[in-house]
XYZ file of C-alpha atoms in Angstrom:
288
model
C -0.010 -0.034 -0.006
C 1.209 3.496 -0.919
C 0.681 6.189 1.702
C 1.188 9.834 0.650
C 1.109 12.982 2.760
C -0.214 16.096 0.968
C 2.686 18.523 0.960
C 0.309 21.455 0.402
C -1.498 20.726 3.677
C -0.581 21.997 7.060
C -0.139 25.363 8.721
C -0.829 28.481 6.711
C 1.750 31.301 7.004
C -0.431 33.156 9.516
C -0.411 30.214 11.951
C 3.316 29.608 11.386
C 3.968 33.242 12.250
C 1.890 33.089 15.416
C 3.526 29.846 16.648
C 7.015 31.186 15.961
C 6.285 34.297 17.972
C 4.969 32.155 20.901
C 7.900 29.755 20.853
C 10.431 32.621 20.802
C 9.021 34.158 23.961
C 8.551 30.791 25.695
C 12.194 29.890 24.944
C 13.214 32.900 27.054
C 11.388 31.428 30.026
C 8.882 34.333 30.098
C 5.292 33.598 31.173
C 3.027 33.845 28.143
C -0.739 33.835 27.955
C -2.776 33.347 24.729
C -6.200 34.807 24.223
C -8.102 31.662 23.055
C -6.546 28.620 21.431
C -3.522 29.696 19.393
C -4.452 27.050 16.789
C -7.598 24.898 16.454
C -5.791 21.638 16.957
C -5.701 19.907 20.343
C -2.488 17.987 19.671
C -0.543 21.148 18.701
C -2.031 23.023 21.690
C -0.831 20.254 24.055
C 2.647 20.610 22.586
C 2.714 24.377 23.110
C 1.209 24.084 26.632
C 4.019 21.684 27.507
C 6.407 24.547 26.684
C 4.558 26.892 29.057
C 1.843 28.565 27.016
C -1.290 29.275 29.037
C -4.637 29.730 27.246
C -7.013 32.249 28.713
C -10.579 33.378 27.998
C -11.677 36.947 27.356
C -13.277 37.094 30.807
C -9.956 36.116 32.386
C -8.101 38.605 30.182
C -10.252 41.506 31.515
C -9.130 40.757 35.093
C -5.377 40.423 34.363
C -2.763 43.101 34.823
C 1.000 43.490 34.099
C 1.263 40.267 32.048
C 2.210 39.399 28.431
C -0.579 38.175 26.195
C -0.407 36.806 22.658
C -3.071 37.747 20.117
C -3.434 34.832 17.730
C -3.712 34.903 13.932
C -7.545 35.315 14.038
C -7.197 38.860 15.282
C -9.136 40.787 17.918
C -11.631 43.676 18.070
C -10.478 47.183 19.179
C -11.917 46.560 22.696
C -9.123 44.047 23.372
C -6.399 46.620 22.744
C -8.215 49.163 24.927
C -8.381 46.742 27.846
C -4.677 45.896 27.452
C -3.724 49.567 27.615
C -5.880 50.153 30.712
C -4.457 47.060 32.506
C -0.774 47.529 31.488
C -0.836 44.247 29.475
C 1.923 43.733 26.939
C 0.370 42.468 23.723
C 2.297 40.271 21.316
C 0.227 40.772 18.175
C 0.322 37.818 15.834
C -2.749 38.743 13.868
C -2.448 37.358 10.306
C -1.631 40.197 7.830
C -4.501 39.040 5.613
C -6.917 39.394 8.534
C -5.499 42.784 9.409
C -6.090 44.097 5.914
C -9.670 42.758 6.035
C -10.334 44.431 9.350
C -9.202 47.724 7.861
C -11.423 47.337 4.742
C -14.460 46.473 6.877
C -13.911 49.592 9.035
C -13.441 51.803 5.999
C -16.565 50.455 4.289
C -18.598 51.077 7.409
C -17.395 54.654 7.691
C -18.089 55.379 4.009
C -21.584 53.813 3.747
C -24.884 55.426 4.711
C -27.092 53.753 5.796
C -24.488 51.376 7.158
C -25.191 47.681 6.316
C -22.076 45.587 6.534
C -22.545 41.807 5.990
C -19.926 39.244 7.060
C -20.132 35.786 5.505
C -18.729 33.609 8.271
C -19.430 31.613 11.422
C -21.168 33.539 14.246
C -18.911 33.586 17.302
C -15.748 32.576 15.413
C -12.684 34.488 16.691
C -11.953 36.124 13.328
C -15.601 37.104 12.828
C -15.719 38.611 16.334
C -12.682 40.724 15.384
C -14.321 41.852 12.140
C -17.632 42.714 13.779
C -15.718 44.628 16.467
C -14.289 46.961 13.840
C -17.800 48.391 13.393
C -18.817 48.332 17.061
C -21.014 45.283 16.572
C -23.025 46.871 13.740
C -22.594 44.013 11.213
C -24.862 41.228 9.990
C -23.271 37.773 10.167
C -24.625 35.139 7.747
C -23.446 31.588 7.194
C -26.157 30.132 4.995
C -28.489 31.325 2.192
C -31.415 30.989 4.603
C -29.856 33.721 6.770
C -29.982 36.244 3.916
C -33.391 37.234 5.251
C -31.495 39.246 7.931
C -30.471 41.771 5.224
C -32.549 44.731 4.121
C -32.113 44.382 0.344
C -33.741 47.735 -0.394
C -30.780 49.514 1.161
C -27.008 49.470 0.282
C -25.367 46.157 1.146
C -21.592 45.590 1.460
C -20.469 41.990 1.847
C -17.126 40.570 3.068
C -16.134 37.000 3.808
C -14.297 35.463 6.727
C -10.841 34.648 5.284
C -11.114 30.896 5.799
C -14.550 30.313 4.326
C -15.307 28.078 1.322
C -14.950 30.007 -2.010
C -17.763 27.884 -3.516
C -20.212 28.590 -0.673
C -19.362 32.272 -0.831
C -20.058 32.346 -4.525
C -23.429 30.583 -4.064
C -24.374 33.108 -1.365
C -23.420 36.105 -3.541
C -25.249 34.658 -6.568
C -28.425 34.259 -4.478
C -28.064 37.780 -3.069
C -27.686 39.139 -6.621
C -30.806 37.243 -7.759
C -32.944 38.556 -4.884
C -31.745 42.150 -5.218
C -32.177 42.121 -8.994
C -35.779 41.025 -8.526
C -36.296 44.049 -6.234
C -34.539 46.410 -8.663
C -31.822 47.131 -6.097
C -28.872 45.262 -7.562
C -26.897 48.492 -7.972
C -26.923 48.830 -4.138
C -24.853 45.628 -3.773
C -21.065 45.554 -3.404
C -18.987 42.594 -2.344
C -15.319 41.664 -1.942
C -13.502 38.375 -2.364
C -11.717 38.527 1.003
C -10.989 34.773 1.277
C -7.274 34.105 1.812
C -5.621 32.986 -1.422
C -3.701 30.259 0.382
C -7.068 28.889 1.617
C -8.769 29.209 -1.757
C -5.959 27.484 -3.584
C -6.044 24.649 -1.058
C -9.587 23.912 -2.256
C -8.399 23.161 -5.809
C -5.281 21.261 -4.744
C -7.296 19.071 -2.338
C -9.720 18.076 -5.067
C -6.857 16.720 -7.135
C -5.189 15.066 -4.140
C -8.390 13.392 -2.866
C -9.339 12.118 -6.304
C -5.888 10.504 -6.773
C -6.212 8.182 -3.769
C -8.630 5.390 -2.917
C -8.791 6.325 0.744
C -8.277 9.816 2.241
C -7.566 10.640 5.886
C -8.347 14.303 6.565
C -6.649 15.360 9.800
C -8.003 18.346 11.696
C -9.201 19.623 15.040
C -12.937 19.230 15.315
C -13.410 22.929 16.198
C -11.607 24.122 13.043
C -13.954 25.923 10.612
C -11.340 25.648 7.863
C -11.001 21.967 8.613
C -14.734 21.297 8.255
C -14.872 23.196 4.938
C -11.822 21.425 3.431
C -13.026 17.981 4.577
C -16.223 18.620 2.636
C -14.062 19.282 -0.420
C -12.394 15.843 -0.039
C -15.685 14.094 0.587
C -17.245 15.690 -2.514
C -14.697 14.029 -4.806
C -13.908 10.853 -2.770
C -16.573 9.040 -0.723
C -13.877 7.157 1.142
C -12.663 10.305 2.930
C -12.571 10.211 6.729
C -12.292 13.097 9.200
C -9.965 12.334 12.135
C -8.217 14.331 14.826
C -5.868 11.691 16.120
C -4.649 8.181 15.289
C -6.943 6.444 17.869
C -9.936 7.354 15.674
C -8.634 5.352 12.718
C -10.537 2.161 11.737
C -8.442 -0.502 9.979
C -11.539 -1.571 8.032
C -11.355 1.682 6.033
C -8.341 0.411 4.108
C -9.816 -2.853 2.851
C -8.617 -3.434 -0.768
C -7.043 0.027 -0.896
C -3.762 0.423 -2.722
C -3.307 4.142 -2.138
C -4.013 6.283 0.946
C -3.732 10.046 1.099
C -3.164 11.980 4.339
C -4.054 15.658 4.283
C -5.285 18.345 6.659
C -6.441 21.853 7.465
C -4.431 25.071 7.674
C -4.359 24.471 11.434
C -2.989 20.911 11.197
C 0.729 20.454 12.023
C 2.818 18.438 9.585
C 4.247 16.369 12.440
C 0.711 15.096 13.216
C 0.034 14.046 9.582
C 3.379 12.206 9.573
C 2.415 10.469 12.856
C -0.901 9.391 11.270
C 0.860 8.028 8.137
C 3.256 5.969 10.254
C 0.370 4.557 12.273
C -1.490 3.490 9.121
C 1.667 1.664 7.904
C 1.707 -0.344 11.071
C -1.953 -1.362 11.254
C -2.240 -2.407 7.584
C 0.664 -4.816 7.747
C-alpha cells in the first residue's frame, strides 16, 4: 500500500507566524498567555502548553494586569487593545496580515456607507468574525447560509465581506443568491462585495480536489473545532466518498483500508505536519 502526505497541507503562514512568536518568547522562560486557542488543533495546543503557554478566556483577560498576552492569527476587536492599555498588558500581536487588511477594509466600508449595512459571511462567534464585527462596534450582519440572507434589508445598500477561511464555492453561491434577490427588487446596484478569502485557503480547495481524487482512501486530519477543517473536509468528501475526518490516530478504523492500494493523508491550515506524519506511520503499522 502506498501512503502519501499532501505537501500542500498543514499550517498556513499566519499560523506559522503566530507559533514562531509564541515559541520565541517561551524559549526565554517568560510567562506567556494566549487569548483563546492559538491554533484549532488539540495535539498542537498540548505541545505548546508543555512549553509553558497558558490559554485564557476573554473574561480572564479583562481581570489580568501586568502580564504578556499573545493575540493569535484570528485577530481581535479594538476593545481588546483598549483593555490591554488600561491594565498595562503587553500584547504580542500575531494577527495574520490578511486578517489585518480585512479588518481595515471592513472599518473603511462602514465609515463610508450610509445607511451602514455591513454583511460578514462567516461563522457567528468565530474568533476572526468577532474581530471583524468589532471593527464596526458590533453593527454588522453575520450570515453563514443562504437561509440567513433574510436578515439583510435588500432595499438599502449592502456591502459583503467573507471570513478569510470560508469556502470560496459557498461564498459564490451566497453572492449569486443575493444578486438574484436584489435584482428582482430592482436594487442590484446597491450591492457591493469583496472576495476577501485568503488565497492560500482558496488554492487549497483546488489542490485538495486533485489530491483526494488521486487516492482510494483519504484521511483528513483536523481539530474538530476548526472551521477551515470542516470546509476542506467537505471538499475531499465531494470527490472521494472514502474520505474520513480524524483528529488523532486512535480514531482510525483499519476496515477503512480494505482493498485500498493508495491512501492520502491531508489536513487543514491548522494541522501540523508532524501530526500528519504520525498518522501516516500509524497507518503503515496497522495495515501490515
